[in-house]
Amino acid sequence: MRVVIAGTNSLALLIASYVKEMTSHQLIILSRFEQPQLKSHGFEVLLVDYDDDTSVKHALTGVHTVISTVTGPPQLQLIQAAVQTGVRRFAPAEFEGLPSNRRANDALDRDKTAALTWLQHYRRELESTTFACGVFYERFAPGGLAAYQIGLEFGLAGEGDYIMNMRDMRVQAPIYDPQGRTNVIICLTAMRDVAQFVVRALDMPSWPAQLTMYGEKMTVYQLTQLAAEVKGFPSASVQWHDINSLRSEIVMAEYEDDGERLLRAHDHVATIEGRYDVTDRSLNRRFPEIHPLRFRDWLAQVWSGQ
Protein backbone atom coordinates (compact mmCIF):
# COMPACT_ATOMS: atom_id res chain seq x y z
CA MET A 1 0.00 0.00 0.00
CA ARG A 2 1.31 3.41 -0.95
CA VAL A 3 1.04 5.97 1.84
CA VAL A 4 1.68 9.70 1.51
CA ILE A 5 2.41 11.98 4.45
CA ALA A 6 1.98 15.64 3.59
CA GLY A 7 4.33 17.84 5.60
CA THR A 8 7.69 17.65 7.33
CA ASN A 9 6.92 18.90 10.83
CA SER A 10 7.74 16.72 13.84
CA LEU A 11 4.37 14.96 13.85
CA ALA A 12 4.69 14.13 10.16
CA LEU A 13 8.19 12.75 10.66
CA LEU A 14 7.16 10.69 13.68
CA ILE A 15 4.34 9.16 11.64
CA ALA A 16 6.77 8.54 8.78
CA SER A 17 9.28 6.87 11.10
CA TYR A 18 6.65 4.52 12.52
CA VAL A 19 5.33 3.67 9.05
CA LYS A 20 8.87 2.72 8.08
CA GLU A 21 9.53 0.82 11.33
CA MET A 22 6.18 -0.90 11.90
CA THR A 23 4.79 -1.61 8.41
CA SER A 24 5.77 -2.74 4.94
CA HIS A 25 3.88 0.10 3.23
CA GLN A 26 5.57 2.22 0.61
CA LEU A 27 6.02 5.67 2.11
CA ILE A 28 6.31 9.05 0.40
CA ILE A 29 6.77 12.37 2.20
CA LEU A 30 5.53 15.49 0.43
CA SER A 31 7.56 18.63 0.97
CA ARG A 32 7.62 22.10 -0.51
CA PHE A 33 11.40 22.20 -0.11
CA GLU A 34 14.35 19.90 -0.69
CA GLN A 35 14.98 17.55 2.26
CA PRO A 36 18.47 16.08 1.83
CA GLN A 37 18.64 14.96 5.46
CA LEU A 38 15.44 12.92 5.16
CA LYS A 39 16.65 11.37 1.93
CA SER A 40 19.94 10.46 3.59
CA HIS A 41 17.93 8.52 6.19
CA GLY A 42 16.22 6.49 3.50
CA PHE A 43 12.94 8.39 3.16
CA GLU A 44 11.43 9.00 -0.26
CA VAL A 45 10.67 12.72 -0.51
CA LEU A 46 8.68 14.25 -3.34
CA LEU A 47 8.70 17.99 -3.97
CA VAL A 48 5.23 19.46 -4.37
CA ASP A 49 3.90 22.88 -5.29
CA TYR A 50 0.49 23.22 -3.65
CA ASP A 51 -0.33 26.15 -5.94
CA ASP A 52 0.07 23.89 -8.98
CA ASP A 53 -2.77 21.42 -9.50
CA THR A 54 -0.66 19.27 -11.82
CA SER A 55 2.13 18.99 -9.24
CA VAL A 56 -0.24 17.84 -6.51
CA LYS A 57 -2.02 15.32 -8.73
CA HIS A 58 1.32 13.91 -9.86
CA ALA A 59 2.35 13.46 -6.21
CA LEU A 60 -0.82 11.49 -5.41
CA THR A 61 -0.96 9.25 -8.46
CA GLY A 62 -1.16 5.61 -7.35
CA VAL A 63 -1.52 6.50 -3.68
CA HIS A 64 -3.90 4.62 -1.38
CA THR A 65 -3.82 6.77 1.80
CA VAL A 66 -2.94 10.40 2.51
CA ILE A 67 -2.12 11.61 6.02
CA SER A 68 -2.14 15.40 5.99
CA THR A 69 -0.30 17.59 8.48
CA VAL A 70 -0.73 20.75 6.40
CA THR A 71 -3.68 23.11 6.78
CA GLY A 72 -5.25 25.95 4.82
CA PRO A 73 -5.32 26.09 1.01
CA PRO A 74 -2.59 23.41 0.59
CA GLN A 75 -4.80 20.85 2.33
CA LEU A 76 -7.83 21.82 0.25
CA GLN A 77 -5.71 21.33 -2.87
CA LEU A 78 -4.66 17.92 -1.57
CA ILE A 79 -8.26 16.83 -1.11
CA GLN A 80 -9.23 17.89 -4.62
CA ALA A 81 -6.23 16.09 -6.09
CA ALA A 82 -6.92 12.99 -3.99
CA VAL A 83 -10.41 12.69 -5.45
CA GLN A 84 -9.19 13.28 -9.00
CA THR A 85 -6.40 10.67 -8.74
CA GLY A 86 -8.41 7.92 -7.04
CA VAL A 87 -6.87 8.03 -3.57
CA ARG A 88 -8.86 5.72 -1.29
CA ARG A 89 -8.34 7.26 2.16
CA PHE A 90 -7.60 10.71 3.54
CA ALA A 91 -6.90 11.88 7.11
CA PRO A 92 -7.00 15.68 7.38
CA ALA A 93 -4.73 17.74 9.62
CA GLU A 94 -6.97 17.79 12.67
CA PHE A 95 -5.05 16.20 15.57
CA GLU A 96 -6.81 18.19 18.31
CA GLY A 97 -10.31 17.92 19.79
CA LEU A 98 -13.51 16.70 18.19
CA PRO A 99 -14.71 18.91 15.31
CA SER A 100 -18.21 18.78 16.77
CA ASN A 101 -16.91 20.69 19.81
CA ARG A 102 -15.94 23.70 17.69
CA ARG A 103 -18.19 26.70 17.35
CA ALA A 104 -19.37 28.09 14.02
CA ASN A 105 -17.15 30.86 12.62
CA ASP A 106 -14.26 29.51 14.69
CA ALA A 107 -11.43 32.02 15.03
CA LEU A 108 -8.95 29.13 15.15
CA ASP A 109 -10.27 27.37 12.05
CA ARG A 110 -7.40 27.55 9.48
CA ASP A 111 -9.76 26.22 6.77
CA LYS A 112 -10.31 23.01 8.76
CA THR A 113 -14.09 23.29 8.44
CA ALA A 114 -13.76 23.72 4.69
CA ALA A 115 -11.59 20.59 4.52
CA LEU A 116 -14.13 18.55 6.48
CA THR A 117 -16.94 19.88 4.30
CA TRP A 118 -15.10 18.76 1.15
CA LEU A 119 -14.39 15.34 2.66
CA GLN A 120 -18.04 14.94 3.58
CA HIS A 121 -19.01 15.93 0.03
CA TYR A 122 -16.67 13.31 -1.45
CA ARG A 123 -17.37 10.61 1.16
CA ARG A 124 -18.48 8.07 -1.49
CA GLU A 125 -15.22 8.41 -3.42
CA LEU A 126 -12.83 9.08 -0.55
CA GLU A 127 -12.98 7.46 2.88
CA SER A 128 -11.78 9.77 5.64
CA THR A 129 -11.41 10.00 9.38
CA THR A 130 -10.58 12.67 11.92
CA PHE A 131 -7.87 11.76 14.42
CA ALA A 132 -8.82 13.48 17.70
CA CYS A 133 -6.24 13.56 20.48
CA GLY A 134 -6.88 16.72 22.47
CA VAL A 135 -3.86 18.94 23.15
CA PHE A 136 -0.35 17.84 22.26
CA TYR A 137 1.89 17.50 25.32
CA GLU A 138 4.41 19.44 23.26
CA ARG A 139 2.44 22.67 23.68
CA PHE A 140 4.07 22.72 27.13
CA ALA A 141 7.60 21.87 25.96
CA PRO A 142 10.57 24.24 25.87
CA GLY A 143 10.02 26.29 22.73
CA GLY A 144 6.36 25.27 22.46
CA LEU A 145 4.96 23.80 19.27
CA ALA A 146 7.26 26.03 17.23
CA ALA A 147 10.16 23.83 18.32
CA TYR A 148 8.38 21.00 16.50
CA GLN A 149 7.63 23.07 13.37
CA ILE A 150 3.89 23.01 14.10
CA GLY A 151 1.56 26.00 13.91
CA LEU A 152 4.28 28.39 12.79
CA GLU A 153 1.92 30.29 10.50
CA PHE A 154 -0.83 30.57 13.09
CA GLY A 155 0.52 32.60 16.00
CA LEU A 156 -0.12 30.21 18.90
CA ALA A 157 2.96 28.04 18.60
CA GLY A 158 5.37 29.76 20.96
CA GLU A 159 6.50 28.73 24.42
CA GLY A 160 3.89 29.79 26.95
CA ASP A 161 1.20 30.63 24.40
CA TYR A 162 -1.33 28.27 25.99
CA ILE A 163 -2.43 28.25 29.67
CA MET A 164 1.01 28.75 31.21
CA ASN A 165 4.63 29.53 30.60
CA MET A 166 6.46 26.60 32.13
CA ARG A 167 9.83 28.32 32.17
CA ASP A 168 8.92 30.96 34.73
CA MET A 169 5.54 29.52 35.80
CA ARG A 170 3.40 32.44 34.72
CA VAL A 171 -0.17 31.17 34.47
CA GLN A 172 -3.18 32.49 32.57
CA ALA A 173 -5.55 29.56 32.80
CA PRO A 174 -9.21 29.14 31.79
CA ILE A 175 -10.19 27.06 34.82
CA TYR A 176 -13.83 28.06 35.41
CA ASP A 177 -16.66 26.43 33.48
CA PRO A 178 -19.90 28.38 32.77
CA GLN A 179 -21.27 27.26 36.16
CA GLY A 180 -18.27 28.75 37.96
CA ARG A 181 -16.71 25.38 38.84
CA THR A 182 -13.04 24.50 38.32
CA ASN A 183 -14.14 21.73 36.01
CA VAL A 184 -12.80 22.68 32.57
CA ILE A 185 -11.62 19.38 31.05
CA ILE A 186 -8.84 18.87 28.55
CA CYS A 187 -7.32 15.72 27.08
CA LEU A 188 -3.65 15.56 26.22
CA THR A 189 -1.50 13.19 24.17
CA ALA A 190 2.20 13.03 23.35
CA MET A 191 3.00 13.39 19.65
CA ARG A 192 4.86 10.09 19.80
CA ASP A 193 1.72 8.28 20.88
CA VAL A 194 -0.49 10.05 18.33
CA ALA A 195 1.89 8.89 15.61
CA GLN A 196 1.78 5.30 16.81
CA PHE A 197 -2.02 5.23 16.88
CA VAL A 198 -2.23 6.78 13.41
CA VAL A 199 0.11 4.18 11.95
CA ARG A 200 -1.77 1.30 13.56
CA ALA A 201 -5.00 2.70 12.11
CA LEU A 202 -3.61 2.47 8.56
CA ASP A 203 -4.41 -1.26 8.46
CA MET A 204 -7.93 -1.04 9.86
CA PRO A 205 -10.38 -2.55 7.35
CA SER A 206 -12.52 0.60 7.45
CA TRP A 207 -12.33 4.03 8.97
CA PRO A 208 -15.19 5.55 10.98
CA ALA A 209 -15.80 9.30 10.75
CA GLN A 210 -13.55 9.87 13.76
CA LEU A 211 -10.88 7.95 15.63
CA THR A 212 -10.15 9.12 19.16
CA MET A 213 -7.28 8.78 21.60
CA TYR A 214 -5.70 10.50 24.54
CA GLY A 215 -2.88 9.99 26.99
CA GLU A 216 -4.32 11.89 29.95
CA LYS A 217 -7.58 13.61 30.88
CA MET A 218 -7.64 16.25 33.62
CA THR A 219 -9.00 19.66 34.51
CA VAL A 220 -7.06 22.75 33.54
CA TYR A 221 -6.67 23.53 37.24
CA GLN A 222 -5.15 20.08 37.88
CA LEU A 223 -2.79 20.69 34.96
CA THR A 224 -1.46 23.89 36.52
CA GLN A 225 -0.96 22.20 39.90
CA LEU A 226 0.83 19.24 38.32
CA ALA A 227 3.14 21.62 36.47
CA ALA A 228 4.02 23.43 39.69
CA GLU A 229 4.83 20.08 41.35
CA VAL A 230 7.06 19.04 38.46
CA LYS A 231 8.89 22.37 38.43
CA GLY A 232 9.27 22.28 42.19
CA PHE A 233 8.07 25.81 42.90
CA PRO A 234 4.73 27.63 42.84
CA SER A 235 3.54 29.82 40.02
CA ALA A 236 5.18 33.24 39.88
CA SER A 237 1.98 34.90 38.72
CA VAL A 238 -1.52 33.52 38.30
CA GLN A 239 -4.59 34.74 36.50
CA TRP A 240 -7.63 32.47 36.57
CA HIS A 241 -10.10 32.98 33.74
CA ASP A 242 -13.78 32.37 33.12
CA ILE A 243 -15.85 33.14 30.03
CA ASN A 244 -16.55 36.73 31.10
CA SER A 245 -12.91 37.63 31.80
CA LEU A 246 -11.91 36.12 28.46
CA ARG A 247 -14.56 38.10 26.63
CA SER A 248 -12.99 41.19 28.19
CA GLU A 249 -9.59 39.96 26.96
CA ILE A 250 -10.99 39.67 23.44
CA VAL A 251 -12.38 43.22 23.56
CA MET A 252 -9.05 44.63 24.80
CA ALA A 253 -7.03 42.64 22.26
CA GLU A 254 -9.22 43.91 19.43
CA TYR A 255 -8.98 47.48 20.72
CA GLU A 256 -5.18 47.26 20.95
CA ASP A 257 -4.92 45.33 17.67
CA ASP A 258 -2.97 42.60 19.49
CA GLY A 259 -3.38 39.54 17.26
CA GLU A 260 -1.53 37.08 19.48
CA ARG A 261 -3.44 38.10 22.59
CA LEU A 262 -6.70 37.81 20.63
CA LEU A 263 -5.94 34.29 19.40
CA ARG A 264 -4.85 33.20 22.86
CA ALA A 265 -8.10 34.46 24.37
CA HIS A 266 -10.14 32.67 21.69
CA ASP A 267 -8.19 29.47 22.36
CA HIS A 268 -8.91 29.73 26.08
CA VAL A 269 -12.62 30.35 25.40
CA ALA A 270 -12.62 27.26 23.18
CA THR A 271 -11.00 25.30 26.01
CA ILE A 272 -13.80 26.26 28.40
CA GLU A 273 -16.34 25.30 25.73
CA GLY A 274 -14.87 21.79 25.58
CA ARG A 275 -12.84 21.96 22.38
CA TYR A 276 -10.12 19.69 23.77
CA ASP A 277 -12.29 17.27 25.73
CA VAL A 278 -12.16 14.00 23.78
CA THR A 279 -15.02 12.07 25.33
CA ASP A 280 -13.99 8.65 23.96
CA ARG A 281 -10.70 6.87 23.28
CA SER A 282 -11.53 4.33 20.57
CA LEU A 283 -7.93 3.80 19.46
CA ASN A 284 -6.70 3.20 23.02
CA ARG A 285 -9.25 0.39 23.31
CA ARG A 286 -8.50 -1.05 19.89
CA PHE A 287 -4.71 -1.04 20.38
CA PRO A 288 -4.17 -1.68 24.13
CA GLU A 289 -0.55 -2.65 23.47
CA ILE A 290 0.21 1.05 22.97
CA HIS A 291 0.87 2.53 26.40
CA PRO A 292 0.70 6.33 26.23
CA LEU A 293 3.27 8.37 28.10
CA ARG A 294 2.08 9.86 31.37
CA PHE A 295 1.99 13.64 31.19
CA ARG A 296 3.83 14.07 34.49
CA ASP A 297 6.68 11.83 33.33
CA TRP A 298 6.91 13.57 29.96
CA LEU A 299 6.87 17.03 31.56
CA ALA A 300 9.60 16.13 34.04
CA GLN A 301 11.76 14.73 31.26
CA VAL A 302 11.54 17.67 28.85
CA TRP A 303 12.07 20.29 31.57
CA SER A 304 14.88 18.46 33.34
CA GLY A 305 17.82 20.83 33.60
CA GLN A 306 15.90 23.79 32.18
Short mmCIF file of C-alpha atoms in Angstrom, two decimals, residues 82-183:
data_model
loop_
_atom_site.label_atom_id
_atom_site.label_comp_id
_atom_site.label_asym_id
_atom_site.label_seq_id
_atom_site.Cartn_x
_atom_site.Cartn_y
_atom_site.Cartn_z
CA ALA A 82 -6.92 12.99 -3.99
CA VAL A 83 -10.41 12.69 -5.45
CA GLN A 84 -9.19 13.28 -9.00
CA THR A 85 -6.40 10.67 -8.74
CA GLY A 86 -8.41 7.92 -7.04
CA VAL A 87 -6.87 8.03 -3.57
CA ARG A 88 -8.86 5.72 -1.29
CA ARG A 89 -8.34 7.26 2.16
CA PHE A 90 -7.60 10.71 3.54
CA ALA A 91 -6.90 11.88 7.11
CA PRO A 92 -7.00 15.68 7.38
CA ALA A 93 -4.73 17.74 9.62
CA GLU A 94 -6.97 17.79 12.67
CA PHE A 95 -5.05 16.20 15.57
CA GLU A 96 -6.81 18.19 18.31
CA GLY A 97 -10.31 17.92 19.79
CA LEU A 98 -13.51 16.70 18.19
CA PRO A 99 -14.71 18.91 15.31
CA SER A 100 -18.21 18.78 16.77
CA ASN A 101 -16.91 20.69 19.81
CA ARG A 102 -15.94 23.70 17.69
CA ARG A 103 -18.19 26.70 17.35
CA ALA A 104 -19.37 28.09 14.02
CA ASN A 105 -17.15 30.86 12.62
CA ASP A 106 -14.26 29.51 14.69
CA ALA A 107 -11.43 32.02 15.03
CA LEU A 108 -8.95 29.13 15.15
CA ASP A 109 -10.27 27.37 12.05
CA ARG A 110 -7.40 27.55 9.48
CA ASP A 111 -9.76 26.22 6.77
CA LYS A 112 -10.31 23.01 8.76
CA THR A 113 -14.09 23.29 8.44
CA ALA A 114 -13.76 23.72 4.69
CA ALA A 115 -11.59 20.59 4.52
CA LEU A 116 -14.13 18.55 6.48
CA THR A 117 -16.94 19.88 4.30
CA TRP A 118 -15.10 18.76 1.15
CA LEU A 119 -14.39 15.34 2.66
CA GLN A 120 -18.04 14.94 3.58
CA HIS A 121 -19.01 15.93 0.03
CA TYR A 122 -16.67 13.31 -1.45
CA ARG A 123 -17.37 10.61 1.16
CA ARG A 124 -18.48 8.07 -1.49
CA GLU A 125 -15.22 8.41 -3.42
CA LEU A 126 -12.83 9.08 -0.55
CA GLU A 127 -12.98 7.46 2.88
CA SER A 128 -11.78 9.77 5.64
CA THR A 129 -11.41 10.00 9.38
CA THR A 130 -10.58 12.67 11.92
CA PHE A 131 -7.87 11.76 14.42
CA ALA A 132 -8.82 13.48 17.70
CA CYS A 133 -6.24 13.56 20.48
CA GLY A 134 -6.88 16.72 22.47
CA VAL A 135 -3.86 18.94 23.15
CA PHE A 136 -0.35 17.84 22.26
CA TYR A 137 1.89 17.50 25.32
CA GLU A 138 4.41 19.44 23.26
CA ARG A 139 2.44 22.67 23.68
CA PHE A 140 4.07 22.72 27.13
CA ALA A 141 7.60 21.87 25.96
CA PRO A 142 10.57 24.24 25.87
CA GLY A 143 10.02 26.29 22.73
CA GLY A 144 6.36 25.27 22.46
CA LEU A 145 4.96 23.80 19.27
CA ALA A 146 7.26 26.03 17.23
CA ALA A 147 10.16 23.83 18.32
CA TYR A 148 8.38 21.00 16.50
CA GLN A 149 7.63 23.07 13.37
CA ILE A 150 3.89 23.01 14.10
CA GLY A 151 1.56 26.00 13.91
CA LEU A 152 4.28 28.39 12.79
CA GLU A 153 1.92 30.29 10.50
CA PHE A 154 -0.83 30.57 13.09
CA GLY A 155 0.52 32.60 16.00
CA LEU A 156 -0.12 30.21 18.90
CA ALA A 157 2.96 28.04 18.60
CA GLY A 158 5.37 29.76 20.96
CA GLU A 159 6.50 28.73 24.42
CA GLY A 160 3.89 29.79 26.95
CA ASP A 161 1.20 30.63 24.40
CA TYR A 162 -1.33 28.27 25.99
CA ILE A 163 -2.43 28.25 29.67
CA MET A 164 1.01 28.75 31.21
CA ASN A 165 4.63 29.53 30.60
CA MET A 166 6.46 26.60 32.13
CA ARG A 167 9.83 28.32 32.17
CA ASP A 168 8.92 30.96 34.73
CA MET A 169 5.54 29.52 35.80
CA ARG A 170 3.40 32.44 34.72
CA VAL A 171 -0.17 31.17 34.47
CA GLN A 172 -3.18 32.49 32.57
CA ALA A 173 -5.55 29.56 32.80
CA PRO A 174 -9.21 29.14 31.79
CA ILE A 175 -10.19 27.06 34.82
CA TYR A 176 -13.83 28.06 35.41
CA ASP A 177 -16.66 26.43 33.48
CA PRO A 178 -19.90 28.38 32.77
CA GLN A 179 -21.27 27.26 36.16
CA GLY A 180 -18.27 28.75 37.96
CA ARG A 181 -16.71 25.38 38.84
CA THR A 182 -13.04 24.50 38.32
CA ASN A 183 -14.14 21.73 36.01
#
